[in-house]
């Protein structure tokens, strides 16, 4: 009986952890910083040429301390893959000064698995 209870408790714990992990991933992927970054990536002919279509984002590394989302700024590394290759997108974004519901992409760079780097967005500071 105790073995069954322990087994059930273990399964419930693992399922709960997976649900938490998945909820965090979904919330991050729903953010404007994330969706705007992928939109810019898909709009870059150089990125599409290197990755191939369709371009898909994979799960973020939640253990990466460089992935930071705050009230007014976001800094993420988003793993991506296409039909030809894979890589990661490094994004720096900030809240729009006139519309705090929108995010502005300040820097967006595609780092290919081959080592090639493609700068997609690079805004100069004002």
N, CA, C and O atoms as a GROMACS GRO file, in nm:
protein
  504
    1UNK      N    1   0.083  -0.119   0.000
    1UNK     CA    2   0.000   0.000   0.000
    1UNK      C    3   0.088   0.125   0.000
    1UNK      O    4   0.063   0.218  -0.077
    2UNK      N    5   0.190   0.129   0.085
    2UNK     CA    6   0.279   0.245   0.089
    2UNK      C    7   0.354   0.263  -0.042
    2UNK      O    8   0.380   0.376  -0.083
    3UNK      N    9   0.388   0.153  -0.107
    3UNK     CA   10   0.457   0.160  -0.236
    3UNK      C   11   0.367   0.224  -0.340
    3UNK      O   12   0.413   0.305  -0.420
    4UNK      N   13   0.239   0.188  -0.340
    4UNK     CA   14   0.144   0.247  -0.435
    4UNK      C   15   0.127   0.396  -0.408
    4UNK      O   16   0.122   0.476  -0.501
    5UNK      N   17   0.119   0.433  -0.281
    5UNK     CA   18   0.104   0.575  -0.245
    5UNK      C   19   0.228   0.653  -0.288
    5UNK      O   20   0.217   0.762  -0.344
    6UNK      N   21   0.346   0.597  -0.263
    6UNK     CA   22   0.471   0.663  -0.301
    6UNK      C   23   0.480   0.675  -0.453
    6UNK      O   24   0.522   0.778  -0.505
    7UNK      N   25   0.442   0.570  -0.524
    7UNK     CA   26   0.443   0.572  -0.670
    7UNK      C   27   0.349   0.677  -0.725
    7UNK      O   28   0.384   0.752  -0.817
    8UNK      N   29   0.229   0.683  -0.670
    8UNK     CA   30   0.132   0.783  -0.713
    8UNK      C   31   0.182   0.924  -0.683
    8UNK      O   32   0.167   1.015  -0.764
    9UNK      N   33   0.243   0.941  -0.565
    9UNK     CA   34   0.298   1.072  -0.528
    9UNK      C   35   0.409   1.115  -0.621
    9UNK      O   36   0.418   1.232  -0.658
   10UNK      N   37   0.493   1.021  -0.661
   10UNK     CA   38   0.602   1.051  -0.755
   10UNK      C   39   0.549   1.092  -0.891
   10UNK      O   40   0.596   1.189  -0.950
   11UNK      N   41   0.450   1.018  -0.941
   11UNK     CA   42   0.389   1.051  -1.070
   11UNK      C   43   0.322   1.188  -1.064
   11UNK      O   44   0.335   1.268  -1.156
   12UNK      N   45   0.250   1.214  -0.956
   12UNK     CA   46   0.183   1.343  -0.940
   12UNK      C   47   0.284   1.457  -0.933
   12UNK      O   48   0.260   1.564  -0.989
   13UNK      N   49   0.396   1.437  -0.866
   13UNK     CA   50   0.500   1.540  -0.857
   13UNK      C   51   0.562   1.571  -0.993
   13UNK      O   52   0.579   1.687  -1.029
   14UNK      N   53   0.593   1.467  -1.069
   14UNK     CA   54   0.651   1.486  -1.202
   14UNK      C   55   0.551   1.555  -1.294
   14UNK      O   56   0.588   1.646  -1.368
   15UNK      N   57   0.426   1.514  -1.289
   15UNK     CA   58   0.323   1.576  -1.372
   15UNK      C   59   0.305   1.723  -1.334
   15UNK      O   60   0.289   1.808  -1.422
   16UNK      N   61   0.307   1.754  -1.206
   16UNK     CA   62   0.294   1.892  -1.161
   16UNK      C   63   0.411   1.978  -1.206
   16UNK      O   64   0.392   2.092  -1.248
   17UNK      N   65   0.532   1.923  -1.199
   17UNK     CA   66   0.650   1.997  -1.243
   17UNK      C   67   0.644   2.024  -1.394
   17UNK      O   68   0.678   2.133  -1.438
   18UNK      N   69   0.601   1.924  -1.471
   18UNK     CA   70   0.588   1.943  -1.615
   18UNK      C   71   0.484   2.049  -1.648
   18UNK      O   72   0.505   2.132  -1.736
   19UNK      N   73   0.373   2.048  -1.577
   19UNK     CA   74   0.268   2.148  -1.601
   19UNK      C   75   0.320   2.288  -1.569
   19UNK      O   76   0.290   2.383  -1.642
   20UNK      N   77   0.395   2.303  -1.463
   20UNK     CA   78   0.453   2.433  -1.425
   20UNK      C   79   0.551   2.479  -1.532
   20UNK      O   80   0.546   2.594  -1.576
   21UNK      N   81   0.640   2.391  -1.574
   21UNK     CA   82   0.740   2.422  -1.676
   21UNK      C   83   0.671   2.466  -1.805
   21UNK      O   84   0.709   2.566  -1.866
   22UNK      N   85   0.570   2.392  -1.846
   22UNK     CA   86   0.497   2.423  -1.968
   22UNK      C   87   0.424   2.558  -1.956
   22UNK      O   88   0.422   2.635  -2.052
   23UNK      N   89   0.365   2.586  -1.842
   23UNK     CA   90   0.294   2.713  -1.821
   23UNK      C   91   0.390   2.831  -1.831
   23UNK      O   92   0.355   2.935  -1.888
   24UNK      N   93   0.510   2.817  -1.778
   24UNK     CA   94   0.610   2.923  -1.786
   24UNK      C   95   0.649   2.945  -1.932
   24UNK      O   96   0.658   3.060  -1.977
   25UNK      N   97   0.672   2.836  -2.006
   25UNK     CA   98   0.708   2.847  -2.148
   25UNK      C   99   0.598   2.918  -2.228
   25UNK      O  100   0.627   3.005  -2.310
   26UNK      N  101   0.474   2.881  -2.204
   26UNK     CA  102   0.360   2.941  -2.275
   26UNK      C  103   0.350   3.090  -2.244
   26UNK      O  104   0.327   3.171  -2.334
   27UNK      N  105   0.367   3.127  -2.117
   27UNK     CA  106   0.360   3.268  -2.079
   27UNK      C  107   0.473   3.349  -2.142
   27UNK      O  108   0.450   3.462  -2.187
   28UNK      N  109   0.593   3.296  -2.146
   28UNK     CA  110   0.704   3.367  -2.210
   28UNK      C  111   0.680   3.383  -2.360
   28UNK      O  112   0.707   3.489  -2.416
   29UNK      N  113   0.630   3.277  -2.424
   29UNK     CA  114   0.606   3.282  -2.568
   29UNK      C  115   0.491   3.374  -2.605
   29UNK      O  116   0.481   3.414  -2.721
   30UNK      N  117   0.407   3.408  -2.512
   30UNK     CA  118   0.293   3.497  -2.540
   30UNK      C  119   0.332   3.644  -2.526
   30UNK      O  120   0.255   3.731  -2.563
   31UNK      N  121   0.450   3.672  -2.474
   31UNK     CA  122   0.493   3.810  -2.454
   31UNK      C  123   0.523   3.880  -2.585
   31UNK      O  124   0.568   3.818  -2.681
   32UNK      N  125   0.498   4.009  -2.590
   32UNK     CA  126   0.522   4.089  -2.709
   32UNK      C  127   0.668   4.087  -2.753
   32UNK      O  128   0.696   4.088  -2.872
   33UNK      N  129   0.762   4.083  -2.658
   33UNK     CA  130   0.904   4.076  -2.689
   33UNK      C  131   0.936   3.950  -2.769
   33UNK      O  132   1.022   3.952  -2.857
   34UNK      N  133   0.866   3.842  -2.739
   34UNK     CA  134   0.889   3.712  -2.804
   34UNK      C  135   0.823   3.710  -2.942
   34UNK      O  136   0.887   3.675  -3.041
   35UNK      N  137   0.696   3.748  -2.947
   35UNK     CA  138   0.623   3.743  -3.076
   35UNK      C  139   0.680   3.842  -3.176
   35UNK      O  140   0.690   3.811  -3.295
   36UNK      N  141   0.717   3.962  -3.131
   36UNK     CA  142   0.776   4.062  -3.221
   36UNK      C  143   0.912   4.014  -3.273
   36UNK      O  144   0.947   4.039  -3.388
   37UNK      N  145   0.987   3.947  -3.189
   37UNK     CA  146   1.118   3.894  -3.230
   37UNK      C  147   1.103   3.790  -3.339
   37UNK      O  148   1.176   3.792  -3.438
   38UNK      N  149   1.009   3.699  -3.322
   38UNK     CA  150   0.989   3.595  -3.424
   38UNK      C  151   0.934   3.654  -3.553
   38UNK      O  152   0.967   3.607  -3.662
   39UNK      N  153   0.850   3.756  -3.541
   39UNK     CA  154   0.796   3.822  -3.661
   39UNK      C  155   0.910   3.887  -3.740
   39UNK      O  156   0.915   3.876  -3.862
   40UNK      N  157   1.001   3.954  -3.670
   40UNK     CA  158   1.115   4.017  -3.736
   40UNK      C  159   1.207   3.911  -3.797
   40UNK      O  160   1.259   3.931  -3.907
   41UNK      N  161   1.227   3.801  -3.728
   41UNK     CA  162   1.310   3.692  -3.780
   41UNK      C  163   1.251   3.637  -3.909
   41UNK      O  164   1.323   3.619  -4.008
   42UNK      N  165   1.122   3.610  -3.908
   42UNK     CA  166   1.056   3.555  -4.027
   42UNK      C  167   1.050   3.655  -4.142
   42UNK      O  168   1.034   3.615  -4.257
   43UNK      N  169   1.064   3.784  -4.112
   43UNK     CA  170   1.064   3.887  -4.214
   43UNK      C  171   1.203   3.917  -4.270
   43UNK      O  172   1.217   4.002  -4.358
   44UNK      N  173   1.303   3.849  -4.219
   44UNK     CA  174   1.440   3.871  -4.265
   44UNK      C  175   1.477   3.770  -4.374
   44UNK      O  176   1.487   3.651  -4.348
   45UNK      N  177   1.496   3.819  -4.498
   45UNK     CA  178   1.533   3.726  -4.606
   45UNK      C  179   1.661   3.647  -4.576
   45UNK      O  180   1.671   3.530  -4.610
   46UNK      N  181   1.759   3.712  -4.512
   46UNK     CA  182   1.885   3.643  -4.479
   46UNK      C  183   1.862   3.529  -4.380
   46UNK      O  184   1.918   3.421  -4.394
   47UNK      N  185   1.777   3.554  -4.279
   47UNK     CA  186   1.748   3.451  -4.179
   47UNK      C  187   1.671   3.336  -4.241
   47UNK      O  188   1.701   3.219  -4.215
   48UNK      N  189   1.572   3.367  -4.322
   48UNK     CA  190   1.491   3.264  -4.388
   48UNK      C  191   1.578   3.181  -4.481
   48UNK      O  192   1.563   3.059  -4.490
   49UNK      N  193   1.670   3.248  -4.551
   49UNK     CA  194   1.761   3.177  -4.642
   49UNK      C  195   1.850   3.078  -4.566
   49UNK      O  196   1.873   2.967  -4.614
   50UNK      N  197   1.899   3.118  -4.451
   50UNK     CA  198   1.986   3.030  -4.372
   50UNK      C  199   1.910   2.918  -4.302
   50UNK      O  200   1.952   2.803  -4.306
   51UNK      N  201   1.797   2.952  -4.240
   51UNK     CA  202   1.723   2.853  -4.162
   51UNK      C  203   1.634   2.766  -4.248
   51UNK      O  204   1.622   2.645  -4.223
   52UNK      N  205   1.571   2.824  -4.350
   52UNK     CA  206   1.471   2.753  -4.429
   52UNK      C  207   1.334   2.767  -4.364
   52UNK      O  208   1.323   2.793  -4.244
   53UNK      N  209   1.230   2.750  -4.445
   53UNK     CA  210   1.093   2.761  -4.395
   53UNK      C  211   1.038   2.622  -4.367
   53UNK      O  212   1.080   2.526  -4.432
   54UNK      N  213   0.948   2.608  -4.274
   54UNK     CA  214   0.902   2.707  -4.178
   54UNK      C  215   1.003   2.723  -4.063
   54UNK      O  216   1.078   2.630  -4.032
   55UNK      N  217   1.003   2.841  -4.003
   55UNK     CA  218   1.089   2.867  -3.888
   55UNK      C  219   1.005   2.844  -3.763
   55UNK      O  220   0.895   2.898  -3.748
   56UNK      N  221   1.059   2.764  -3.673
   56UNK     CA  222   0.988   2.734  -3.548
   56UNK      C  223   1.079   2.762  -3.429
   56UNK      O  224   1.199   2.735  -3.433
   57UNK      N  225   1.018   2.816  -3.325
   57UNK     CA  226   1.091   2.836  -3.199
   57UNK      C  227   1.075   2.711  -3.114
   57UNK      O  228   0.969   2.648  -3.114
   58UNK      N  229   1.179   2.676  -3.042
   58UNK     CA  230   1.170   2.563  -2.949
   58UNK      C  231   1.172   2.618  -2.807
   58UNK      O  232   1.180   2.739  -2.787
   59UNK      N  233   1.166   2.530  -2.709
   59UNK     CA  234   1.158   2.574  -2.569
   59UNK      C  235   1.281   2.655  -2.528
   59UNK      O  236   1.394   2.623  -2.565
   60UNK      N  237   1.255   2.760  -2.451
   60UNK     CA  238   1.361   2.841  -2.392
   60UNK      C  239   1.433   2.760  -2.284
   60UNK      O  240   1.374   2.672  -2.221
   61UNK      N  241   1.559   2.791  -2.265
   61UNK     CA  242   1.635   2.730  -2.156
   61UNK      C  243   1.606   2.811  -2.031
   61UNK      O  244   1.664   2.919  -2.012
   62UNK      N  245   1.519   2.762  -1.945
   62UNK     CA  246   1.479   2.835  -1.826
   62UNK      C  247   1.592   2.846  -1.724
   62UNK      O  248   1.585   2.927  -1.632
   63UNK      N  249   1.694   2.766  -1.740
   63UNK     CA  250   1.808   2.772  -1.650
   63UNK      C  251   1.914   2.874  -1.693
   63UNK      O  252   2.009   2.901  -1.619
   64UNK      N  253   1.898   2.930  -1.812
   64UNK     CA  254   1.993   3.029  -1.864
   64UNK      C  255   1.972   3.161  -1.792
   64UNK      O  256   1.867   3.225  -1.807
   65UNK      N  257   2.070   3.203  -1.714
   65UNK     CA  258   2.057   3.327  -1.636
   65UNK      C  259   2.059   3.452  -1.723
   65UNK      O  260   2.028   3.561  -1.674
   66UNK      N  261   2.095   3.438  -1.850
   66UNK     CA  262   2.092   3.552  -1.941
   66UNK      C  263   1.950   3.581  -1.990
   66UNK      O  264   1.924   3.690  -2.042
   67UNK      N  265   1.859   3.487  -1.974
   67UNK     CA  266   1.719   3.509  -2.010
   67UNK      C  267   1.651   3.584  -1.896
   67UNK      O  268   1.628   3.529  -1.789
   68UNK      N  269   1.620   3.711  -1.922
   68UNK     CA  270   1.564   3.797  -1.820
   68UNK      C  271   1.445   3.872  -1.877
   68UNK      O  272   1.454   3.932  -1.985
   69UNK      N  273   1.333   3.869  -1.806
   69UNK     CA  274   1.217   3.949  -1.844
   69UNK      C  275   1.176   4.029  -1.722
   69UNK      O  276   1.143   3.974  -1.616
   70UNK      N  277   1.179   4.160  -1.738
   70UNK     CA  278   1.138   4.251  -1.631
   70UNK      C  279   1.021   4.335  -1.682
   70UNK      O  280   0.976   4.320  -1.795
   71UNK      N  281   0.974   4.422  -1.597
   71UNK     CA  282   0.860   4.509  -1.631
   71UNK      C  283   0.883   4.590  -1.758
   71UNK      O  284   0.793   4.603  -1.841
   72UNK      N  285   1.003   4.644  -1.773
   72UNK     CA  286   1.029   4.735  -1.886
   72UNK      C  287   1.134   4.685  -1.983
   72UNK      O  288   1.162   4.753  -2.082
   73UNK      N  289   1.194   4.570  -1.958
   73UNK     CA  290   1.296   4.519  -2.049
   73UNK      C  291   1.295   4.367  -2.053
   73UNK      O  292   1.254   4.299  -1.958
   74UNK      N  293   1.341   4.316  -2.166
   74UNK     CA  294   1.352   4.171  -2.184
   74UNK      C  295   1.481   4.140  -2.259
   74UNK      O  296   1.519   4.212  -2.352
   75UNK      N  297   1.547   4.034  -2.218
   75UNK     CA  298   1.668   3.986  -2.282
   75UNK      C  299   1.656   3.834  -2.286
   75UNK      O  300   1.655   3.769  -2.182
   76UNK      N  301   1.648   3.779  -2.407
   76UNK     CA  302   1.626   3.635  -2.421
   76UNK      C  303   1.713   3.576  -2.530
   76UNK      O  304   1.756   3.645  -2.622
   77UNK      N  305   1.738   3.448  -2.518
   77UNK     CA  306   1.795   3.369  -2.627
   77UNK      C  307   1.691   3.263  -2.661
   77UNK      O  308   1.660   3.176  -2.581
   78UNK      N  309   1.638   3.273  -2.783
   78UNK     CA  310   1.529   3.186  -2.826
   78UNK      C  311   1.585   3.085  -2.926
   78UNK      O  312   1.629   3.123  -3.034
   79UNK      N  313   1.583   2.956  -2.892
   79UNK     CA  314   1.628   2.855  -2.988
   79UNK      C  315   1.527   2.846  -3.104
   79UNK      O  316   1.406   2.844  -3.082
   80UNK      N  317   1.579   2.840  -3.227
   80UNK     CA  318   1.494   2.831  -3.346
   80UNK      C  319   1.548   2.724  -3.439
   80UNK      O  320   1.666   2.690  -3.436
   81UNK      N  321   1.459   2.672  -3.523
   81UNK     CA  322   1.502   2.577  -3.625
   81UNK      C  323   1.415   2.594  -3.748
   81UNK      O  324   1.298   2.633  -3.739
   82UNK      N  325   1.474   2.564  -3.861
   82UNK     CA  326   1.404   2.567  -3.987
   82UNK      C  327   1.427   2.437  -4.061
   82UNK      O  328   1.482   2.342  -4.005
   83UNK      N  329   1.386   2.432  -4.187
   83UNK     CA  330   1.401   2.309  -4.265
   83UNK      C  331   1.546   2.282  -4.304
   83UNK      O  332   1.581   2.169  -4.336
   84UNK      N  333   1.632   2.385  -4.301
   84UNK     CA  334   1.772   2.370  -4.341
   84UNK      C  335   1.870   2.364  -4.225
   84UNK      O  336   1.968   2.290  -4.229
   85UNK      N  337   1.842   2.442  -4.121
   85UNK     CA  338   1.940   2.454  -4.014
   85UNK      C  339   1.873   2.498  -3.884
   85UNK      O  340   1.751   2.515  -3.878
   86UNK      N  341   1.955   2.516  -3.782
   86UNK     CA  342   1.903   2.566  -3.655
   86UNK      C  343   1.999   2.668  -3.598
   86UNK      O  344   2.113   2.682  -3.643
   87UNK      N  345   1.951   2.740  -3.498
   87UNK     CA  346   2.033   2.841  -3.435
   87UNK      C  347   1.959   2.898  -3.315
   87UNK      O  348   1.869   2.835  -3.260
   88UNK      N  349   1.998   3.018  -3.275
   88UNK     CA  350   1.929   3.085  -3.166
   88UNK      C  351   1.923   3.234  -3.195
   88UNK      O  352   2.013   3.290  -3.257
   89UNK      N  353   1.816   3.295  -3.150
   89UNK     CA  354   1.794   3.437  -3.169
   89UNK      C  355   1.819   3.506  -3.035
   89UNK      O  356   1.756   3.472  -2.935
   90UNK      N  357   1.909   3.601  -3.035
   90UNK     CA  358   1.933   3.681  -2.914
   90UNK      C  359   1.858   3.813  -2.931
   90UNK      O  360   1.879   3.886  -3.028
   91UNK      N  361   1.771   3.842  -2.836
   91UNK     CA  362   1.687   3.961  -2.845
   91UNK      C  363   1.703   4.048  -2.721
   91UNK      O  364   1.712   3.998  -2.608
   92UNK      N  365   1.704   4.177  -2.744
   92UNK     CA  366   1.694   4.275  -2.636
   92UNK      C  367   1.578   4.366  -2.673
   92UNK      O  368   1.575   4.423  -2.782
   93UNK      N  369   1.482   4.379  -2.582
   93UNK     CA  370   1.363   4.458  -2.608
   93UNK      C  371   1.330   4.544  -2.488
   93UNK      O  372   1.370   4.515  -2.375
   94UNK      N  373   1.257   4.652  -2.514
   94UNK     CA  374   1.212   4.740  -2.405
   94UNK      C  375   1.069   4.784  -2.434
   94UNK      O  376   1.023   4.782  -2.548
   95UNK      N  377   1.001   4.823  -2.327
   95UNK     CA  378   0.864   4.873  -2.342
   95UNK      C  379   0.865   4.999  -2.426
   95UNK      O  380   0.955   5.082  -2.415
   96UNK      N  381   0.764   5.012  -2.510
   96UNK     CA  382   0.746   5.131  -2.591
   96UNK      C  383   0.719   5.250  -2.500
   96UNK      O  384   0.637   5.242  -2.409
   97UNK      N  385   0.787   5.361  -2.525
   97UNK     CA  386   0.775   5.479  -2.439
   97UNK      C  387   0.636   5.543  -2.445
   97UNK      O  388   0.590   5.599  -2.346
   98UNK      N  389   0.569   5.535  -2.559
   98UNK     CA  390   0.437   5.598  -2.572
   98UNK      C  391   0.322   5.501  -2.549
   98UNK      O  392   0.211   5.543  -2.516
   99UNK      N  393   0.347   5.372  -2.567
   99UNK     CA  394   0.243   5.271  -2.546
   99UNK      C  395   0.304   5.156  -2.467
   99UNK      O  396   0.370   5.070  -2.525
  100UNK      N  397   0.281   5.155  -2.337
  100UNK     CA  398   0.347   5.057  -2.250
  100UNK      C  399   0.299   4.913  -2.273
  100UNK      O  400   0.354   4.821  -2.214
  101UNK      N  401   0.198   4.893  -2.356
  101UNK     CA  402   0.154   4.758  -2.388
  101UNK      C  403   0.236   4.697  -2.501
  101UNK      O  404   0.232   4.576  -2.523
  102UNK      N  405   0.311   4.779  -2.573
  102UNK     CA  406   0.391   4.731  -2.685
  102UNK      C  407   0.538   4.723  -2.647
  102UNK      O  408   0.585   4.794  -2.558
  103UNK      N  409   0.608   4.636  -2.716
  103UNK     CA  410   0.752   4.619  -2.695
  103UNK      C  411   0.826   4.663  -2.820
  103UNK      O  412   0.780   4.639  -2.932
  104UNK      N  413   0.940   4.728  -2.802
  104UNK     CA  414   1.028   4.766  -2.912
  104UNK      C  415   1.149   4.673  -2.910
  104UNK      O  416   1.211   4.653  -2.805
  105UNK      N  417   1.183   4.618  -3.025
  105UNK     CA  418   1.301   4.534  -3.036
  105UNK      C  419   1.421   4.626  -3.058
  105UNK      O  420   1.428   4.697  -3.158
  106UNK      N  421   1.514   4.625  -2.966
  106UNK     CA  422   1.633   4.710  -2.974
  106UNK      C  423   1.749   4.639  -3.043
  106UNK      O  424   1.831   4.702  -3.110
  107UNK      N  425   1.754   4.510  -3.027
  107UNK     CA  426   1.862   4.431  -3.086
  107UNK      C  427   1.810   4.290  -3.111
  107UNK      O  428   1.747   4.229  -3.024
  108UNK      N  429   1.839   4.238  -3.231
  108UNK     CA  430   1.796   4.103  -3.266
  108UNK      C  431   1.904   4.042  -3.354
  108UNK      O  432   1.934   4.094  -3.462
  109UNK      N  433   1.961   3.933  -3.308
  109UNK     CA  434   2.069   3.868  -3.382
  109UNK      C  435   2.045   3.719  -3.388
  109UNK      O  436   2.010   3.656  -3.288
  110UNK      N  437   2.063   3.663  -3.506
  110UNK     CA  438   2.052   3.519  -3.526
  110UNK      C  439   2.191   3.459  -3.522
  110UNK      O  440   2.277   3.496  -3.602
  111UNK      N  441   2.214   3.368  -3.430
  111UNK     CA  442   2.339   3.294  -3.420
  111UNK      C  443   2.314   3.154  -3.474
  111UNK      O  444   2.244   3.074  -3.411
  112UNK      N  445   2.371   3.124  -3.588
  112UNK     CA  446   2.351   2.994  -3.651
  112UNK      C  447   2.437   2.887  -3.583
  112UNK      O  448   2.542   2.918  -3.526
  113UNK      N  449   2.393   2.763  -3.591
  113UNK     CA  450   2.469   2.652  -3.534
  113UNK      C  451   2.606   2.642  -3.600
  113UNK      O  452   2.701   2.593  -3.539
  114UNK      N  453   2.617   2.689  -3.725
  114UNK     CA  454   2.744   2.685  -3.799
  114UNK      C  455   2.843   2.790  -3.750
  114UNK      O  456   2.960   2.787  -3.788
  115UNK      N  457   2.796   2.884  -3.667
  115UNK     CA  458   2.882   2.992  -3.619
  115UNK      C  459   2.855   3.125  -3.688
  115UNK      O  460   2.900   3.229  -3.641
  116UNK      N  461   2.782   3.122  -3.798
  116UNK     CA  462   2.749   3.246  -3.869
  116UNK      C  463   2.653   3.329  -3.786
  116UNK      O  464   2.564   3.276  -3.719
  117UNK      N  465   2.671   3.462  -3.790
  117UNK     CA  466   2.583   3.553  -3.717
  117UNK      C  467   2.517   3.649  -3.816
  117UNK      O  468   2.582   3.702  -3.907
  118UNK      N  469   2.387   3.670  -3.798
  118UNK     CA  470   2.311   3.761  -3.884
  118UNK      C  471   2.244   3.863  -3.794
  118UNK      O  472   2.161   3.828  -3.710
  119UNK      N  473   2.278   3.990  -3.811
  119UNK     CA  474   2.214   4.096  -3.736
  119UNK      C  475   2.085   4.134  -3.809
  119UNK      O  476   2.088   4.173  -3.926
  120UNK      N  477   1.975   4.122  -3.740
  120UNK     CA  478   1.843   4.150  -3.799
  120UNK      C  479   1.794   4.288  -3.760
  120UNK      O  480   1.742   4.362  -3.844
  121UNK      N  481   1.810   4.324  -3.634
  121UNK     CA  482   1.772   4.456  -3.584
  121UNK      C  483   1.885   4.506  -3.496
  121UNK      O  484   1.934   4.435  -3.408
  122UNK      N  485   1.926   4.628  -3.520
  122UNK     CA  486   2.025   4.692  -3.434
  122UNK      C  487   1.995   4.841  -3.432
  122UNK      O  488   2.033   4.914  -3.523
  123UNK      N  489   1.927   4.884  -3.326
  123UNK     CA  490   1.894   5.024  -3.311
  123UNK      C  491   2.004   5.093  -3.236
  123UNK      O  492   2.056   5.041  -3.137
  124UNK      N  493   2.039   5.210  -3.282
  124UNK     CA  494   2.141   5.288  -3.212
  124UNK      C  495   2.076   5.363  -3.097
  124UNK      O  496   1.964   5.414  -3.112
  125UNK      N  497   2.142   5.370  -2.983
  125UNK     CA  498   2.086   5.442  -2.869
  125UNK      C  499   2.071   5.590  -2.902
  125UNK      O  500   2.153   5.649  -2.972
  126UNK      N  501   1.963   5.650  -2.848
  126UNK     CA  502   1.937   5.792  -2.871
  126UNK      C  503   2.000   5.876  -2.765
  126UNK      O  504   1.989   5.998  -2.768
   0.00000   0.00000   0.00000
